[in-house]
């Protein structure tokens, strides 16, 4: 069996052997490089099995992402010498930072994104100043969030908008 195709350059009909499918060849009439498509399947096309959307599974995956972010924040705190209990998740109530304390990157990034979403530029600027104190560590943290396919959820901020805010924050933090 052979593969019939048309040269995109000269428009002439070309016939290629079946084993040439998926490769390139030269048109015998005009010498243009032509992609030879794969031959059509002889059997009925095999259907790909699809699974229904499982909201519960999506919720569990989102919770795992959040838990990973919490533990990453714990590791950051531990690396900075703060006393952190084993397996203890970061507190949901976040106290105000005192001078000299380690900055909770996740908290500050969240404050920035929510402030930007609410057009509260003063609070966003304050979050940038606090993150700037963390230096390279803050930049790497925000870089990781921008590279993530699904950024963490920040209240009612749509993920694409949150990702845009994160990129803006990354620019503000400099190199």
PDB file of C-alpha atoms in Angstrom:
ATOM      1  CA  UNK A   1       0.000   0.000   0.000  1.00  0.00           C
ATOM      2  CA  UNK A   2       1.259   3.529  -0.692  1.00  0.00           C
ATOM      3  CA  UNK A   3       0.582   7.047   0.590  1.00  0.00           C
ATOM      4  CA  UNK A   4      -0.827   9.560  -1.890  1.00  0.00           C
ATOM      5  CA  UNK A   5      -0.201  13.243  -1.256  1.00  0.00           C
ATOM      6  CA  UNK A   6       0.026  16.591  -3.041  1.00  0.00           C
ATOM      7  CA  UNK A   7       3.204  18.671  -3.197  1.00  0.00           C
ATOM      8  CA  UNK A   8       2.528  21.982  -1.423  1.00  0.00           C
ATOM      9  CA  UNK A   9       4.890  23.816  -3.825  1.00  0.00           C
ATOM     10  CA  UNK A  10       3.949  22.613  -7.324  1.00  0.00           C
ATOM     11  CA  UNK A  11       0.576  20.984  -6.567  1.00  0.00           C
ATOM     12  CA  UNK A  12       1.411  17.696  -8.328  1.00  0.00           C
ATOM     13  CA  UNK A  13       0.254  14.349  -6.997  1.00  0.00           C
ATOM     14  CA  UNK A  14       2.979  12.238  -5.388  1.00  0.00           C
ATOM     15  CA  UNK A  15       2.972   8.633  -4.227  1.00  0.00           C
ATOM     16  CA  UNK A  16       5.270   7.469  -1.398  1.00  0.00           C
ATOM     17  CA  UNK A  17       5.787   3.996   0.062  1.00  0.00           C
ATOM     18  CA  UNK A  18       3.871   3.227   3.258  1.00  0.00           C
ATOM     19  CA  UNK A  19       7.065   2.896   5.330  1.00  0.00           C
ATOM     20  CA  UNK A  20       7.968   6.540   4.480  1.00  0.00           C
ATOM     21  CA  UNK A  21       5.068   7.872   6.569  1.00  0.00           C
ATOM     22  CA  UNK A  22       6.086  10.487   9.148  1.00  0.00           C
ATOM     23  CA  UNK A  23       9.277  11.394   7.264  1.00  0.00           C
ATOM     24  CA  UNK A  24      10.323  14.037   4.739  1.00  0.00           C
ATOM     25  CA  UNK A  25      11.099  13.421   1.081  1.00  0.00           C
ATOM     26  CA  UNK A  26      11.797  15.488  -2.046  1.00  0.00           C
ATOM     27  CA  UNK A  27       9.118  16.101  -4.632  1.00  0.00           C
ATOM     28  CA  UNK A  28      10.204  14.362  -7.874  1.00  0.00           C
ATOM     29  CA  UNK A  29       8.865  17.332  -9.898  1.00  0.00           C
ATOM     30  CA  UNK A  30      10.214  20.435  -8.081  1.00  0.00           C
ATOM     31  CA  UNK A  31      12.618  18.990  -5.437  1.00  0.00           C
ATOM     32  CA  UNK A  32      10.784  20.720  -2.572  1.00  0.00           C
ATOM     33  CA  UNK A  33      11.044  18.991   0.799  1.00  0.00           C
ATOM     34  CA  UNK A  34       7.636  17.435   1.486  1.00  0.00           C
ATOM     35  CA  UNK A  35       6.336  15.921   4.729  1.00  0.00           C
ATOM     36  CA  UNK A  36       4.877  12.479   4.124  1.00  0.00           C
ATOM     37  CA  UNK A  37       1.949  11.926   6.484  1.00  0.00           C
ATOM     38  CA  UNK A  38       1.406   8.663   8.293  1.00  0.00           C
ATOM     39  CA  UNK A  39      -0.859   6.292   6.392  1.00  0.00           C
ATOM     40  CA  UNK A  40      -4.463   6.056   7.502  1.00  0.00           C
ATOM     41  CA  UNK A  41      -5.148   3.179   9.872  1.00  0.00           C
ATOM     42  CA  UNK A  42      -6.481   0.096   8.157  1.00  0.00           C
ATOM     43  CA  UNK A  43      -8.585  -0.854  11.174  1.00  0.00           C
ATOM     44  CA  UNK A  44     -11.131   1.377  12.766  1.00  0.00           C
ATOM     45  CA  UNK A  45      -9.415   4.114  14.685  1.00  0.00           C
ATOM     46  CA  UNK A  46      -8.885   3.076  18.266  1.00  0.00           C
ATOM     47  CA  UNK A  47     -10.780   5.248  20.691  1.00  0.00           C
ATOM     48  CA  UNK A  48      -8.878   6.715  23.569  1.00  0.00           C
ATOM     49  CA  UNK A  49     -10.505   6.033  26.911  1.00  0.00           C
ATOM     50  CA  UNK A  50     -11.368   9.237  28.748  1.00  0.00           C
ATOM     51  CA  UNK A  51     -12.217   9.598  32.405  1.00  0.00           C
ATOM     52  CA  UNK A  52     -14.950  11.900  33.680  1.00  0.00           C
ATOM     53  CA  UNK A  53     -13.876  15.050  35.514  1.00  0.00           C
ATOM     54  CA  UNK A  54     -13.628  14.166  39.194  1.00  0.00           C
ATOM     55  CA  UNK A  55     -14.151  17.258  41.351  1.00  0.00           C
ATOM     56  CA  UNK A  56     -13.171  15.377  44.509  1.00  0.00           C
ATOM     57  CA  UNK A  57      -9.849  14.318  42.970  1.00  0.00           C
ATOM     58  CA  UNK A  58      -9.184  17.892  41.821  1.00  0.00           C
ATOM     59  CA  UNK A  59      -9.927  19.134  45.347  1.00  0.00           C
ATOM     60  CA  UNK A  60      -7.506  16.578  46.829  1.00  0.00           C
ATOM     61  CA  UNK A  61      -4.779  17.582  44.360  1.00  0.00           C
ATOM     62  CA  UNK A  62      -5.284  21.260  45.204  1.00  0.00           C
ATOM     63  CA  UNK A  63      -5.077  20.459  48.918  1.00  0.00           C
ATOM     64  CA  UNK A  64      -1.828  18.557  48.295  1.00  0.00           C
ATOM     65  CA  UNK A  65      -0.414  21.571  46.422  1.00  0.00           C
ATOM     66  CA  UNK A  66      -1.329  23.839  49.322  1.00  0.00           C
ATOM     67  CA  UNK A  67       0.130  21.423  51.856  1.00  0.00           C
ATOM     68  CA  UNK A  68       3.356  21.261  49.836  1.00  0.00           C
ATOM     69  CA  UNK A  69       3.563  25.049  49.868  1.00  0.00           C
ATOM     70  CA  UNK A  70       3.004  25.099  53.643  1.00  0.00           C
ATOM     71  CA  UNK A  71       5.754  22.551  54.228  1.00  0.00           C
ATOM     72  CA  UNK A  72       8.086  24.436  51.884  1.00  0.00           C
ATOM     73  CA  UNK A  73       7.484  27.525  54.043  1.00  0.00           C
ATOM     74  CA  UNK A  74       8.299  25.436  57.121  1.00  0.00           C
ATOM     75  CA  UNK A  75      11.539  24.296  55.523  1.00  0.00           C
ATOM     76  CA  UNK A  76      12.409  27.911  54.753  1.00  0.00           C
ATOM     77  CA  UNK A  77      11.791  28.833  58.385  1.00  0.00           C
ATOM     78  CA  UNK A  78      13.856  25.885  59.601  1.00  0.00           C
ATOM     79  CA  UNK A  79      16.697  26.841  57.255  1.00  0.00           C
ATOM     80  CA  UNK A  80      16.677  30.316  58.756  1.00  0.00           C
ATOM     81  CA  UNK A  81      17.011  28.865  62.257  1.00  0.00           C
ATOM     82  CA  UNK A  82      13.465  29.324  63.502  1.00  0.00           C
ATOM     83  CA  UNK A  83      12.129  26.686  65.851  1.00  0.00           C
ATOM     84  CA  UNK A  84       9.560  24.650  63.939  1.00  0.00           C
ATOM     85  CA  UNK A  85       7.811  21.536  65.265  1.00  0.00           C
ATOM     86  CA  UNK A  86       8.009  18.379  63.145  1.00  0.00           C
ATOM     87  CA  UNK A  87       5.134  18.209  60.695  1.00  0.00           C
ATOM     88  CA  UNK A  88       3.571  21.338  62.146  1.00  0.00           C
ATOM     89  CA  UNK A  89       1.847  23.305  59.392  1.00  0.00           C
ATOM     90  CA  UNK A  90       2.332  27.064  59.311  1.00  0.00           C
ATOM     91  CA  UNK A  91      -0.251  28.974  61.252  1.00  0.00           C
ATOM     92  CA  UNK A  92      -3.257  30.263  59.300  1.00  0.00           C
ATOM     93  CA  UNK A  93      -3.266  33.359  61.476  1.00  0.00           C
ATOM     94  CA  UNK A  94      -0.167  35.244  60.519  1.00  0.00           C
ATOM     95  CA  UNK A  95       1.221  37.623  63.111  1.00  0.00           C
ATOM     96  CA  UNK A  96       2.691  40.968  62.139  1.00  0.00           C
ATOM     97  CA  UNK A  97       6.396  40.782  61.472  1.00  0.00           C
ATOM     98  CA  UNK A  98       8.790  42.247  63.982  1.00  0.00           C
ATOM     99  CA  UNK A  99      12.135  43.635  62.837  1.00  0.00           C
ATOM    100  CA  UNK A 100      14.722  40.887  62.504  1.00  0.00           C
ATOM    101  CA  UNK A 101      12.187  38.056  62.123  1.00  0.00           C
ATOM    102  CA  UNK A 102      12.224  35.730  59.169  1.00  0.00           C
ATOM    103  CA  UNK A 103       9.769  36.772  56.487  1.00  0.00           C
ATOM    104  CA  UNK A 104       6.995  34.308  55.648  1.00  0.00           C
ATOM    105  CA  UNK A 105       7.351  34.372  51.872  1.00  0.00           C
ATOM    106  CA  UNK A 106       4.028  32.671  51.168  1.00  0.00           C
ATOM    107  CA  UNK A 107       2.200  35.158  53.373  1.00  0.00           C
ATOM    108  CA  UNK A 108       3.859  38.191  51.808  1.00  0.00           C
ATOM    109  CA  UNK A 109       3.275  36.965  48.255  1.00  0.00           C
ATOM    110  CA  UNK A 110      -0.372  36.318  49.081  1.00  0.00           C
ATOM    111  CA  UNK A 111      -0.688  39.813  50.581  1.00  0.00           C
ATOM    112  CA  UNK A 112       0.825  41.276  47.410  1.00  0.00           C
ATOM    113  CA  UNK A 113      -1.497  39.370  45.042  1.00  0.00           C
ATOM    114  CA  UNK A 114      -4.622  40.178  47.055  1.00  0.00           C
ATOM    115  CA  UNK A 115      -3.630  43.840  47.405  1.00  0.00           C
ATOM    116  CA  UNK A 116      -3.057  44.109  43.642  1.00  0.00           C
ATOM    117  CA  UNK A 117      -6.408  42.446  42.964  1.00  0.00           C
ATOM    118  CA  UNK A 118      -8.111  44.953  45.258  1.00  0.00           C
ATOM    119  CA  UNK A 119      -6.091  47.839  43.736  1.00  0.00           C
ATOM    120  CA  UNK A 120      -4.596  48.532  47.158  1.00  0.00           C
ATOM    121  CA  UNK A 121      -1.248  49.740  45.840  1.00  0.00           C
ATOM    122  CA  UNK A 122       0.030  50.894  49.230  1.00  0.00           C
ATOM    123  CA  UNK A 123      -0.348  47.407  50.741  1.00  0.00           C
ATOM    124  CA  UNK A 124       1.151  45.835  47.588  1.00  0.00           C
ATOM    125  CA  UNK A 125       4.160  48.171  47.848  1.00  0.00           C
ATOM    126  CA  UNK A 126       4.568  47.319  51.539  1.00  0.00           C
ATOM    127  CA  UNK A 127       4.591  43.593  50.665  1.00  0.00           C
ATOM    128  CA  UNK A 128       7.243  44.239  47.989  1.00  0.00           C
ATOM    129  CA  UNK A 129       9.416  46.060  50.553  1.00  0.00           C
ATOM    130  CA  UNK A 130       9.114  43.173  53.015  1.00  0.00           C
ATOM    131  CA  UNK A 131       9.900  40.612  50.298  1.00  0.00           C
ATOM    132  CA  UNK A 132      12.887  42.647  49.112  1.00  0.00           C
ATOM    133  CA  UNK A 133      14.404  42.179  52.580  1.00  0.00           C
ATOM    134  CA  UNK A 134      14.427  38.411  51.957  1.00  0.00           C
ATOM    135  CA  UNK A 135      16.563  39.007  48.839  1.00  0.00           C
ATOM    136  CA  UNK A 136      17.408  36.093  46.575  1.00  0.00           C
ATOM    137  CA  UNK A 137      15.287  33.664  48.587  1.00  0.00           C
ATOM    138  CA  UNK A 138      12.130  35.686  47.851  1.00  0.00           C
ATOM    139  CA  UNK A 139      12.990  35.956  44.156  1.00  0.00           C
ATOM    140  CA  UNK A 140      13.549  32.188  43.876  1.00  0.00           C
ATOM    141  CA  UNK A 141      10.281  31.512  45.703  1.00  0.00           C
ATOM    142  CA  UNK A 142       8.281  33.773  43.369  1.00  0.00           C
ATOM    143  CA  UNK A 143      10.113  32.343  40.319  1.00  0.00           C
ATOM    144  CA  UNK A 144       8.990  28.878  41.401  1.00  0.00           C
ATOM    145  CA  UNK A 145       5.393  30.070  41.640  1.00  0.00           C
ATOM    146  CA  UNK A 146       5.496  31.635  38.163  1.00  0.00           C
ATOM    147  CA  UNK A 147       6.898  28.429  36.661  1.00  0.00           C
ATOM    148  CA  UNK A 148       4.171  26.355  38.291  1.00  0.00           C
ATOM    149  CA  UNK A 149       1.395  25.427  35.862  1.00  0.00           C
ATOM    150  CA  UNK A 150      -1.251  26.214  38.442  1.00  0.00           C
ATOM    151  CA  UNK A 151      -0.291  28.992  40.852  1.00  0.00           C
ATOM    152  CA  UNK A 152      -1.709  28.713  44.377  1.00  0.00           C
ATOM    153  CA  UNK A 153      -5.227  30.047  44.872  1.00  0.00           C
ATOM    154  CA  UNK A 154      -5.394  33.537  46.293  1.00  0.00           C
ATOM    155  CA  UNK A 155      -8.963  34.157  47.400  1.00  0.00           C
ATOM    156  CA  UNK A 156     -11.150  35.017  44.421  1.00  0.00           C
ATOM    157  CA  UNK A 157      -8.232  36.057  42.174  1.00  0.00           C
ATOM    158  CA  UNK A 158      -8.468  34.142  38.867  1.00  0.00           C
ATOM    159  CA  UNK A 159      -5.327  32.001  38.309  1.00  0.00           C
ATOM    160  CA  UNK A 160      -4.246  33.799  35.085  1.00  0.00           C
ATOM    161  CA  UNK A 161      -4.503  37.158  36.853  1.00  0.00           C
ATOM    162  CA  UNK A 162      -2.618  35.814  39.882  1.00  0.00           C
ATOM    163  CA  UNK A 163       0.120  34.562  37.556  1.00  0.00           C
ATOM    164  CA  UNK A 164       0.347  38.038  36.011  1.00  0.00           C
ATOM    165  CA  UNK A 165       0.654  39.611  39.462  1.00  0.00           C
ATOM    166  CA  UNK A 166       3.386  37.098  40.343  1.00  0.00           C
ATOM    167  CA  UNK A 167       5.331  38.016  37.197  1.00  0.00           C
ATOM    168  CA  UNK A 168       4.983  41.702  38.056  1.00  0.00           C
ATOM    169  CA  UNK A 169       6.251  40.955  41.565  1.00  0.00           C
ATOM    170  CA  UNK A 170       9.192  39.052  40.124  1.00  0.00           C
ATOM    171  CA  UNK A 171      10.107  42.105  38.028  1.00  0.00           C
ATOM    172  CA  UNK A 172       9.848  44.322  41.115  1.00  0.00           C
ATOM    173  CA  UNK A 173      12.176  42.026  43.071  1.00  0.00           C
ATOM    174  CA  UNK A 174      14.881  42.442  40.414  1.00  0.00           C
ATOM    175  CA  UNK A 175      17.736  40.081  39.694  1.00  0.00           C
TER     176      UNK A 175
END
